PDB file of C-alpha atoms in Angstrom:
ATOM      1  CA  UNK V   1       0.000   0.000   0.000  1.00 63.00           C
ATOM      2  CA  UNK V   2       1.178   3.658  -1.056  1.00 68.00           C
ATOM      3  CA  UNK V   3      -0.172   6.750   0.626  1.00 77.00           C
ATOM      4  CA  UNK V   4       0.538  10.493   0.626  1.00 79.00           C
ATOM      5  CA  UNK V   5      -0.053  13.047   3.083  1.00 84.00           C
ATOM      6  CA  UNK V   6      -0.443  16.511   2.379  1.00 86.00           C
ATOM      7  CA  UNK V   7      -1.151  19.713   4.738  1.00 86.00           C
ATOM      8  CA  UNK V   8      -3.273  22.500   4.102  1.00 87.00           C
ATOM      9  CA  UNK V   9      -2.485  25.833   4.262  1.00 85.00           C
ATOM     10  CA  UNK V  10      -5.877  28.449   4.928  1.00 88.00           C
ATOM     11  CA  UNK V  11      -5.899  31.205   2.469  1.00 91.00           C
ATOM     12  CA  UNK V  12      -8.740  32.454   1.354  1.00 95.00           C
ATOM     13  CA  UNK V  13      -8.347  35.760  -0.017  1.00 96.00           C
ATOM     14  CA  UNK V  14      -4.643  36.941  -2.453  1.00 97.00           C
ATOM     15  CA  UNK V  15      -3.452  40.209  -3.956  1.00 98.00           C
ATOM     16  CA  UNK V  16      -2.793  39.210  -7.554  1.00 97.00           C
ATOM     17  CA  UNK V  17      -2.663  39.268 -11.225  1.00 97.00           C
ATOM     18  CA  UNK V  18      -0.793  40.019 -13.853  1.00 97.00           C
ATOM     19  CA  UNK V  19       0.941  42.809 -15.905  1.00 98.00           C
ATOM     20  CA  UNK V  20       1.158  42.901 -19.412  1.00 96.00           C
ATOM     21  CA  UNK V  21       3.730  44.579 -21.577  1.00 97.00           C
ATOM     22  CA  UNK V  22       4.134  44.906 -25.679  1.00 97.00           C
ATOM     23  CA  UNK V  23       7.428  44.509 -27.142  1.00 97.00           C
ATOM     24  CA  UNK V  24       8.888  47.580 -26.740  1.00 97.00           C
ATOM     25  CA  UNK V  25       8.872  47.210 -23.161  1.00 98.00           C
ATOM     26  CA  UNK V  26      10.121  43.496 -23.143  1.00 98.00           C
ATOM     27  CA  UNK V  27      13.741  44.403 -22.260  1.00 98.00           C
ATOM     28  CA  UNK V  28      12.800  46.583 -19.826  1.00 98.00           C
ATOM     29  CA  UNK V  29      10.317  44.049 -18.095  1.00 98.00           C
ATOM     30  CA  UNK V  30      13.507  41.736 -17.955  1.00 98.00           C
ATOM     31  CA  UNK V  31      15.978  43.344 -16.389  1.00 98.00           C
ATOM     32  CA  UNK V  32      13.518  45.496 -14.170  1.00 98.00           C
ATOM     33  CA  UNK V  33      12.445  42.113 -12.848  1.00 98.00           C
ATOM     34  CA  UNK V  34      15.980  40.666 -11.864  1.00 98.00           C
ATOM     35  CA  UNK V  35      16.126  44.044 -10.052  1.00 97.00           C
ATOM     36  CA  UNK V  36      13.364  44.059  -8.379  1.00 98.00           C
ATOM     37  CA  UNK V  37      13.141  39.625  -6.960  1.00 97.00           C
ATOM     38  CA  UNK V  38      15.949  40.966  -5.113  1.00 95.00           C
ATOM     39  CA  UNK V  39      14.200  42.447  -2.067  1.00 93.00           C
ATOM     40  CA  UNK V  40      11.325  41.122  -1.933  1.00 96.00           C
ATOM     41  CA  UNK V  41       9.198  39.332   1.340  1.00 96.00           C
ATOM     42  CA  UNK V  42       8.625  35.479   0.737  1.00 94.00           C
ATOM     43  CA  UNK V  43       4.888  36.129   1.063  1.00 95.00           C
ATOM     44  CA  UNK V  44       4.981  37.318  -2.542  1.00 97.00           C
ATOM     45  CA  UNK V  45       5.575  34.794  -5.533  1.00 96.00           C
ATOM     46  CA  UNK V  46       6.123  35.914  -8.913  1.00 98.00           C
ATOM     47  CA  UNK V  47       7.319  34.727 -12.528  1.00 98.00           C
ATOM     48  CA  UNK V  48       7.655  36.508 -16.254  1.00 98.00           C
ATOM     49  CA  UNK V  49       7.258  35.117 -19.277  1.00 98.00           C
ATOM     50  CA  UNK V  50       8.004  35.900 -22.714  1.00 98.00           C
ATOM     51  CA  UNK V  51       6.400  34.999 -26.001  1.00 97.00           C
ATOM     52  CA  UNK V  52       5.209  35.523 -29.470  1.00 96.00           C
ATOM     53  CA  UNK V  53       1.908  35.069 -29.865  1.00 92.00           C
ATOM     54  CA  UNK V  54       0.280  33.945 -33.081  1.00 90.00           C
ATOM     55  CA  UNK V  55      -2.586  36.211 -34.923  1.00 90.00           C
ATOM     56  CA  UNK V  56      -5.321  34.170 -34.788  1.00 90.00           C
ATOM     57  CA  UNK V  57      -9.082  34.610 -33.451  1.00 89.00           C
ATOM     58  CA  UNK V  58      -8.931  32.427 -30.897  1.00 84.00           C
ATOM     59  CA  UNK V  59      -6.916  34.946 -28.806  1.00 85.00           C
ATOM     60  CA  UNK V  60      -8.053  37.986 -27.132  1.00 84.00           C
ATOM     61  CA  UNK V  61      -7.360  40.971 -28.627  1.00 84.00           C
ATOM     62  CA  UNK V  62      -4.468  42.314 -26.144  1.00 82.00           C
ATOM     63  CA  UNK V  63      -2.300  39.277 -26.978  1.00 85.00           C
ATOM     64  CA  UNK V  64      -2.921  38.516 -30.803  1.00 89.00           C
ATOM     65  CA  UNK V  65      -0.182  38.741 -33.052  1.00 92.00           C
ATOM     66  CA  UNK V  66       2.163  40.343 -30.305  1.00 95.00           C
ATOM     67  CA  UNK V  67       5.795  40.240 -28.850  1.00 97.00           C
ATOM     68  CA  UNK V  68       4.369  40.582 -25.123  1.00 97.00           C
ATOM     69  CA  UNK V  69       5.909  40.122 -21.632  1.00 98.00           C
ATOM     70  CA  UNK V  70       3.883  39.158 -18.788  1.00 97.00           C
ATOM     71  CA  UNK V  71       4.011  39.193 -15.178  1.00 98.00           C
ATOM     72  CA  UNK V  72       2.536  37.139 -12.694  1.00 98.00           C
ATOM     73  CA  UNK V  73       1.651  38.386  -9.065  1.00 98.00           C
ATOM     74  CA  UNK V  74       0.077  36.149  -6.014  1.00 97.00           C
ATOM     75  CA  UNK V  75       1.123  37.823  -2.720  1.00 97.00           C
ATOM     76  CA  UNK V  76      -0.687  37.060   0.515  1.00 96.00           C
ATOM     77  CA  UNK V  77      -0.327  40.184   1.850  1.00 96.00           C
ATOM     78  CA  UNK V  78      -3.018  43.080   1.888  1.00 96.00           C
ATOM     79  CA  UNK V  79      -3.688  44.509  -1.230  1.00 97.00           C
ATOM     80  CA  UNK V  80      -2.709  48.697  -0.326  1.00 98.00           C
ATOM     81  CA  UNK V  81       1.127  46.873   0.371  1.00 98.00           C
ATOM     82  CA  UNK V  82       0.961  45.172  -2.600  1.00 98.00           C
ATOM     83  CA  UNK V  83       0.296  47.745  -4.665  1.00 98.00           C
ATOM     84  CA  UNK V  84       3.389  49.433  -3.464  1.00 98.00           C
ATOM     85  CA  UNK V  85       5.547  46.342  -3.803  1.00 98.00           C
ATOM     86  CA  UNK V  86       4.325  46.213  -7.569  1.00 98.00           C
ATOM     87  CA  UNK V  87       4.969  49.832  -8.029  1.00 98.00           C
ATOM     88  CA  UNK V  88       8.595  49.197  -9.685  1.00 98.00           C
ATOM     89  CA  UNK V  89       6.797  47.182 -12.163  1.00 98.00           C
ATOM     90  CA  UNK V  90       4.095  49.090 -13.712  1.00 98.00           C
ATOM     91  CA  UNK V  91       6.760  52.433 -13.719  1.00 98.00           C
ATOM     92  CA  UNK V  92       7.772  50.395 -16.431  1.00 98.00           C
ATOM     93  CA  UNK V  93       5.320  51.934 -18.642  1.00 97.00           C
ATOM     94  CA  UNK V  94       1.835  51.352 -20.100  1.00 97.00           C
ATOM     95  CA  UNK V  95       0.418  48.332 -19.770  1.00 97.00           C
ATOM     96  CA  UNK V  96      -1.510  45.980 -22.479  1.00 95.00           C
ATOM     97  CA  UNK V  97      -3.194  44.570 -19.465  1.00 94.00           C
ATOM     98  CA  UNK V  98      -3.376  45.174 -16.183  1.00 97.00           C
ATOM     99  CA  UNK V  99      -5.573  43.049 -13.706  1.00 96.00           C
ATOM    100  CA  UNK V 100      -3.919  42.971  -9.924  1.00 98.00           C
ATOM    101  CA  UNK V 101      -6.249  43.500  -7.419  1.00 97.00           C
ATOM    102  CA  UNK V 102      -8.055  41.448  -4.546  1.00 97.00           C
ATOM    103  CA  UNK V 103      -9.056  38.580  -5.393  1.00 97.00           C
ATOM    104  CA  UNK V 104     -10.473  35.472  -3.842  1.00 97.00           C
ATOM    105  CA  UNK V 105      -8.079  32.530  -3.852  1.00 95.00           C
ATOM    106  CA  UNK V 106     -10.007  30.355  -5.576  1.00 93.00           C
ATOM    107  CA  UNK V 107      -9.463  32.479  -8.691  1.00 94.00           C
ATOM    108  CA  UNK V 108      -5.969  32.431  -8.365  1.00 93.00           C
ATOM    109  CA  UNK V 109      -6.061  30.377 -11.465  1.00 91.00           C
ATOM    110  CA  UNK V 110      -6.904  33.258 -13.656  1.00 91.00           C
ATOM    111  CA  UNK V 111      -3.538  34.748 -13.004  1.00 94.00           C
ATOM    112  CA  UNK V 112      -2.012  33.485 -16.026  1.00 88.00           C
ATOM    113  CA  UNK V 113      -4.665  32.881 -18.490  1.00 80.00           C
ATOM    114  CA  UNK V 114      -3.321  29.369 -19.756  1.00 81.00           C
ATOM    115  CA  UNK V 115      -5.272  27.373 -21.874  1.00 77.00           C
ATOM    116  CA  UNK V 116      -7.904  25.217 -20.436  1.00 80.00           C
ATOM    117  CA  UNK V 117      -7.399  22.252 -23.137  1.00 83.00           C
ATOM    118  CA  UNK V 118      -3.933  20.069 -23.513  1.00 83.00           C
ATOM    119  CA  UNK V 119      -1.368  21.312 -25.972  1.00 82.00           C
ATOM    120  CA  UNK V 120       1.486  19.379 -26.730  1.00 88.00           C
ATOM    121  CA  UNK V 121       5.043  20.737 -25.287  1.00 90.00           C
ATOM    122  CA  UNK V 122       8.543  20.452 -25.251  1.00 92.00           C
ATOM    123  CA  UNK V 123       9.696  21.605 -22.219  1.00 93.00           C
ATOM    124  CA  UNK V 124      13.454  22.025 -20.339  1.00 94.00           C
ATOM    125  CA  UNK V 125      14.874  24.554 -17.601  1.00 96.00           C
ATOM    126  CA  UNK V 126      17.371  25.198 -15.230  1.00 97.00           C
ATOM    127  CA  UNK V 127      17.535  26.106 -11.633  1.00 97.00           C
ATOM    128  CA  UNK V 128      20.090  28.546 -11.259  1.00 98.00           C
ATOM    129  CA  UNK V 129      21.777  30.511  -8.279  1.00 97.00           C
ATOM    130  CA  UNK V 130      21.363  33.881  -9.718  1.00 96.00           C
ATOM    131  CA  UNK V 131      20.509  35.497 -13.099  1.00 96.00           C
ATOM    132  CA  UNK V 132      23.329  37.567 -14.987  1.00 93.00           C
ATOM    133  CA  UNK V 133      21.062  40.473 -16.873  1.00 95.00           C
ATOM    134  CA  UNK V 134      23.947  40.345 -19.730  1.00 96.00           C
ATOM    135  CA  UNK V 135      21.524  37.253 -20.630  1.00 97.00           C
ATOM    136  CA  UNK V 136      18.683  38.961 -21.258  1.00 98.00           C
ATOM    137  CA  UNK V 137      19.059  40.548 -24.474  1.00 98.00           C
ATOM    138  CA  UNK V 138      20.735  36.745 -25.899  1.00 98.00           C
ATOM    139  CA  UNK V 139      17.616  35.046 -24.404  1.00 98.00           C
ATOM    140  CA  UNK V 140      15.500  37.246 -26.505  1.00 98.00           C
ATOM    141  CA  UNK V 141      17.106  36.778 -29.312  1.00 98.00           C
ATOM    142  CA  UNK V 142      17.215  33.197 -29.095  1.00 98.00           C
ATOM    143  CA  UNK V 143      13.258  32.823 -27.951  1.00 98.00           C
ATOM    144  CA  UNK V 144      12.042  36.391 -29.710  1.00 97.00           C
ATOM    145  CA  UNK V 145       9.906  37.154 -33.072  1.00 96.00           C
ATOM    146  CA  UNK V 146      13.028  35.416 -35.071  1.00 96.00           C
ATOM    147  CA  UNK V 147      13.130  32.325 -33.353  1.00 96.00           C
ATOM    148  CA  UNK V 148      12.174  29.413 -35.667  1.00 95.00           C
ATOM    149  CA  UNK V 149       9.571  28.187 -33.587  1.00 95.00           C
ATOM    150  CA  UNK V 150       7.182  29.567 -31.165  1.00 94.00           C
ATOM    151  CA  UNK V 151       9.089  29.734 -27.761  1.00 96.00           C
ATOM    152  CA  UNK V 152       7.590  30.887 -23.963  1.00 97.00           C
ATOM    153  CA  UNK V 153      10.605  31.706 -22.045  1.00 98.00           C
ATOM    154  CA  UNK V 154       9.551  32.047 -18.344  1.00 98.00           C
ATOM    155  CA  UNK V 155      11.947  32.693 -15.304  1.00 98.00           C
ATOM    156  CA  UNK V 156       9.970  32.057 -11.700  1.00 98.00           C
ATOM    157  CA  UNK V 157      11.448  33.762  -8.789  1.00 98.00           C
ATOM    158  CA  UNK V 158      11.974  30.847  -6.032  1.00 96.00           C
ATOM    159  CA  UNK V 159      13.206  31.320  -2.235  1.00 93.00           C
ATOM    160  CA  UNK V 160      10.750  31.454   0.663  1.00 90.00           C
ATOM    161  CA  UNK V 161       9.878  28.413   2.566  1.00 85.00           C
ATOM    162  CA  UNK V 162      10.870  26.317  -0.451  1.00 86.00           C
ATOM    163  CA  UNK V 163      14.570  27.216   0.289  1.00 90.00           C
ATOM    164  CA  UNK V 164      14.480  25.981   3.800  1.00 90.00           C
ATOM    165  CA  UNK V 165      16.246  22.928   4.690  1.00 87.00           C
ATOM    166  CA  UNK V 166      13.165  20.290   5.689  1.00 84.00           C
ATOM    167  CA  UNK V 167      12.842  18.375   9.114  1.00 84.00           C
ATOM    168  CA  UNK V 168      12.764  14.937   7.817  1.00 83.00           C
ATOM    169  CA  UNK V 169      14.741  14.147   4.233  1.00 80.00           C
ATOM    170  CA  UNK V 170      12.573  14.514   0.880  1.00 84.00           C
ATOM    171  CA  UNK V 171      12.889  14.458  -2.626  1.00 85.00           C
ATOM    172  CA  UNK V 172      13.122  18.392  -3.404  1.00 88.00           C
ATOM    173  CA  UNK V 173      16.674  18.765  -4.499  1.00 87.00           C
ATOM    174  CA  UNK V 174      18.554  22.320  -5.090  1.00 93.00           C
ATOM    175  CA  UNK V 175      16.225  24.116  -2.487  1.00 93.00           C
ATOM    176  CA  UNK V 176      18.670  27.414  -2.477  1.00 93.00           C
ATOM    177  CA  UNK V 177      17.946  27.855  -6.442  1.00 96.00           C
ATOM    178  CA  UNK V 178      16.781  31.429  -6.871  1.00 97.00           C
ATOM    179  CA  UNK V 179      15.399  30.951  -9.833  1.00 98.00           C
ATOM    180  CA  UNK V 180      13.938  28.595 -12.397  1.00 98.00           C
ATOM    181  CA  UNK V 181      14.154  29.505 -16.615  1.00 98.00           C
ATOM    182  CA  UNK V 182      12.227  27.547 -18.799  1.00 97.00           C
ATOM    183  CA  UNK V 183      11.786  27.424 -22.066  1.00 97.00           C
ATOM    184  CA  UNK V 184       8.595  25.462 -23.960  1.00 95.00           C
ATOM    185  CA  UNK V 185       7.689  25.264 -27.410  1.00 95.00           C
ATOM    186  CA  UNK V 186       4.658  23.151 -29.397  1.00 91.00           C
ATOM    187  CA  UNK V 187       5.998  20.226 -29.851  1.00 87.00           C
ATOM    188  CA  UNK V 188       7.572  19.861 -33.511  1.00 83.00           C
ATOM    189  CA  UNK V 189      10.166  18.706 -35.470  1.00 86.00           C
ATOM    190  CA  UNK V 190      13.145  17.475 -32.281  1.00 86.00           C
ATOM    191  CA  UNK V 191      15.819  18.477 -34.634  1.00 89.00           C
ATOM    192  CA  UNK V 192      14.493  22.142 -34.241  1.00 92.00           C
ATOM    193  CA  UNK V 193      12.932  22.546 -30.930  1.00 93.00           C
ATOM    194  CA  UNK V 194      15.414  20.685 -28.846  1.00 92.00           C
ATOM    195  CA  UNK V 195      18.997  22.410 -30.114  1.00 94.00           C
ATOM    196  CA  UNK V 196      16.970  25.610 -29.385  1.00 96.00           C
ATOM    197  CA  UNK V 197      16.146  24.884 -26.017  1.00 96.00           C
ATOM    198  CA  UNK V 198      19.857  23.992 -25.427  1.00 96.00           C
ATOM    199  CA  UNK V 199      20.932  27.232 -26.730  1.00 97.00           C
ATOM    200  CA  UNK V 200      18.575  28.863 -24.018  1.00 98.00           C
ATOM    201  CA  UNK V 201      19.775  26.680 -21.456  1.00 97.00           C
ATOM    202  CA  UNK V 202      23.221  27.134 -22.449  1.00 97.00           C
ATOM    203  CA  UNK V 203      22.912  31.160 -21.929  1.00 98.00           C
ATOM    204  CA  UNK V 204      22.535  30.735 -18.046  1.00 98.00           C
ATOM    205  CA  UNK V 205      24.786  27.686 -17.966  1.00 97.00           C
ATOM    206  CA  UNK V 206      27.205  29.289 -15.233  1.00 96.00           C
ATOM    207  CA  UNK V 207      24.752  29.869 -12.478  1.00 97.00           C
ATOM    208  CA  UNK V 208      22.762  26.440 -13.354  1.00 97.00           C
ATOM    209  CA  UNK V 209      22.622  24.463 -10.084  1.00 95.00           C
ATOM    210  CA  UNK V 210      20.564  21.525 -11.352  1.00 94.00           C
ATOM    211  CA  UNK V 211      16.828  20.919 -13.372  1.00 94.00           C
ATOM    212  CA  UNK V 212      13.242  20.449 -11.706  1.00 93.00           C
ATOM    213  CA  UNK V 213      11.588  17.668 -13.506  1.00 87.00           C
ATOM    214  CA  UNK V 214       8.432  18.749 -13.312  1.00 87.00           C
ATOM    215  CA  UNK V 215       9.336  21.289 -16.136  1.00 90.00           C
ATOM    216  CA  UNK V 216      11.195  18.491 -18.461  1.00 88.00           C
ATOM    217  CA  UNK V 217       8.874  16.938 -20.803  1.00 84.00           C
ATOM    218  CA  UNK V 218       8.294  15.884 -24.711  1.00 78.00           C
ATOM    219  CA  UNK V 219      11.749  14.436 -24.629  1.00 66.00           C
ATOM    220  CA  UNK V 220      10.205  10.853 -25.701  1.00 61.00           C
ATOM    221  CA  UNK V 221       9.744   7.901 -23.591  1.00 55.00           C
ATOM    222  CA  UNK V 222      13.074   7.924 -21.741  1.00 64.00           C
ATOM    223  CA  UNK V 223      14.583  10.887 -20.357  1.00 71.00           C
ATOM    224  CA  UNK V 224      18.594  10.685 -20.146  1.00 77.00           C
ATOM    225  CA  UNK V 225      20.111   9.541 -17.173  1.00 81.00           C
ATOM    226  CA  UNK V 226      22.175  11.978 -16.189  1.00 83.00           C
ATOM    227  CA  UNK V 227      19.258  15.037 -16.656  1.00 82.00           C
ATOM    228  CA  UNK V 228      17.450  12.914 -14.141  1.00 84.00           C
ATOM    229  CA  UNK V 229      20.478  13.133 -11.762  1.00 87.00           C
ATOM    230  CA  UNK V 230      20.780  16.362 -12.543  1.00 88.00           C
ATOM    231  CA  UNK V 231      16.946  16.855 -10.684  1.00 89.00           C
ATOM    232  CA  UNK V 232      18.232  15.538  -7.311  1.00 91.00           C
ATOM    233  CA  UNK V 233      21.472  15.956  -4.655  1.00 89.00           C
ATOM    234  CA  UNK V 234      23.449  13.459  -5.132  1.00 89.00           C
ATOM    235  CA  UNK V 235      22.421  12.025  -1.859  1.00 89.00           C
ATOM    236  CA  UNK V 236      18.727  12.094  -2.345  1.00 90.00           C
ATOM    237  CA  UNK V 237      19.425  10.280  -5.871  1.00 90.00           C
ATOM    238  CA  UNK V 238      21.502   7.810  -3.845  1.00 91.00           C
ATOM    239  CA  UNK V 239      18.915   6.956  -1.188  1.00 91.00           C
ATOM    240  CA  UNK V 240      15.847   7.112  -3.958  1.00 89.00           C
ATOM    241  CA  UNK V 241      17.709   4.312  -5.885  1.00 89.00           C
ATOM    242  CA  UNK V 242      18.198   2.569  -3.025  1.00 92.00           C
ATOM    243  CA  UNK V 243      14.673   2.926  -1.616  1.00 91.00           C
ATOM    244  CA  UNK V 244      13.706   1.816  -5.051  1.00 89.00           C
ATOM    245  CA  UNK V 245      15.403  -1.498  -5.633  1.00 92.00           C
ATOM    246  CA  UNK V 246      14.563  -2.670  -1.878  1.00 93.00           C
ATOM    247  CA  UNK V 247      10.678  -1.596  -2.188  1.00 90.00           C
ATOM    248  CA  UNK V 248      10.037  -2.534  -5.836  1.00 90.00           C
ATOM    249  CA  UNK V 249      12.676  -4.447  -7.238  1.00 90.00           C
ATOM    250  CA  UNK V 250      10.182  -5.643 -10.927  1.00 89.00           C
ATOM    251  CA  UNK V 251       9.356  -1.681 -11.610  1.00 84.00           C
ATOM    252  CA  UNK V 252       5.828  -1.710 -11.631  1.00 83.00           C
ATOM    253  CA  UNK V 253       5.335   1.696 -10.250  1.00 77.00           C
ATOM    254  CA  UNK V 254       6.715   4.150 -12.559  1.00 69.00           C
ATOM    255  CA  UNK V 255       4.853   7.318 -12.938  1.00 56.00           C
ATOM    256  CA  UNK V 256       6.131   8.461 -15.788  1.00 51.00           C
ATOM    257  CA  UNK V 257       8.329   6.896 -18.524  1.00 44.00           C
ATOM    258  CA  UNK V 258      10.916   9.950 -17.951  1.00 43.00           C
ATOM    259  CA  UNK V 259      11.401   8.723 -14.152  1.00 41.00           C
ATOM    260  CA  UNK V 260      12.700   5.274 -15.612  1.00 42.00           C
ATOM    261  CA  UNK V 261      16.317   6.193 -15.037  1.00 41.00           C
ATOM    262  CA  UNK V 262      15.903   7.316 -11.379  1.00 43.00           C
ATOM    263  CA  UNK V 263      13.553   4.177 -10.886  1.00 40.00           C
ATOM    264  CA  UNK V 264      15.458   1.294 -12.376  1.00 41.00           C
ATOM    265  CA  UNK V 265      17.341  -1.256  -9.784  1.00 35.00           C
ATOM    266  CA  UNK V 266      21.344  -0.383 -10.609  1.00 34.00           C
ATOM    267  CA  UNK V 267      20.884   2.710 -12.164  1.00 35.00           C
ATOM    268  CA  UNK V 268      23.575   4.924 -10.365  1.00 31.00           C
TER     269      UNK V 268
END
């Protein structure tokens, strides 16, 4: 028998939303956002993402055919403190879009406007221990209107309780990352999408600590060995493999195909 445990936290109520900028202000958005994730209280959690958006109907009239940057707000703080925590942000300039405000948590969803249907994905990042801002203007290059696919390049701000060392051991490896960049495109031809994504990745190469492999996918069945290491400290990989071959020797849980490597007996 298999169980999981999981504690809730009581929020009912966030300050959130998100900011929307048009492509003159994507540079801007960057490297005012490295600036600004540097001082900020735990209780607020934030990303930005990049992309070029295709001009089709389907979209809403604020993203269609643009070069946009967008930032995403949930702080549990009251909202007259967030607004002046978010201040930096929207001195940017005008905004495309601008929804922060109260909101109940349960619409905490809306934050992003994703898509409510699958899409399929090719996905990779890196946690890293800082963010150079001599990246930015590569990354946009690389991920921008010339790319050769469509590309979303996001970078979440981490830290907060995350980044705390846990009473009893666990699975979360790299907990002092400051930040996660990931890049995603529809999934396509590999021999396009995938040397792309390793450019990206190879931009913050010397502050990359390790990969979260919840933000790895459309790499095929079996995901390399080593970028499965690469998830974990080297301890935690160590006693997972070893918690693996004594508690299910034959394999028959695997969760998904790209966890084969951590999950087959002898795989270190």
């Amino acid at each position: 028998m298999t169980g999981l445990e999981v504690d809730l936290v009581p929020v009912d109520r966030i300050y959130g939303g998100s900011l929307v900028f048009d492509s003159d202000r994507v540079e801007d958005v960057l490297r005012t956002y490295l600036e600004w994730t540097q001082s900020l209280p735990e209780e607020l959690t934030s990303s930005v993402a990049t992309v070029v958006y295709p001009d089709i109907p389907q979209l809403p009239d604020h993203l269609r055919g643009r070069y946009v940057a967008q930032v995403g707000i949930a702080y549990t703080g009251d909202a007259a403190e967030g607004e002046r925590l978010v201040a930096p942000l929207r001195a940017i300039g005008p905004r495309l879009k601008d929804t922060l405000a109260e909101m109940p948590y349960a619409e905490s969803g809306s934050i992003y406007e994703e898509p409510t249907t699958p899409h399929a994905y090719c996905g990779d990042n890196a946690l890293l221990s800082g963010i150079d801002a001599a990246v930015v203007r590569p990354l946009m290059d690389l991920t921008g209107p010339d790319a050769p696919v469509m590309c979303v390049l996001a970078i979440r701000h981490l830290g907060g309780a995350l980044s705390r060392p846990p009473s009893t051991p666990n699975a979360v490896g790299h907990r002092d990352a400051r930040y996660l960049v990931g890049i995603l495109s529809p999934l396509g031809d590999p021999e396009v999408v995938r040397p792309l994504h390793e450019r990206v990745l190879t931009q913050v190469a010397p502050q990359t600590m390790g990969t979260n492999l919840n933000f790895v996918f459309g790499h095929g069945e079996r995901l390399a060995p080593e970028r499965v290491r690469a998830c974990y400290e080297s301890a935690d990989y160590a006693r997972l493999t070893e918690l693996k071959a004594h508690y299910d020797p034959a394999n028959t849980f695997r969760i998904n195909h790209n966890l084969r490597p951590v999950m087959e007996v002898g795989s270190r």
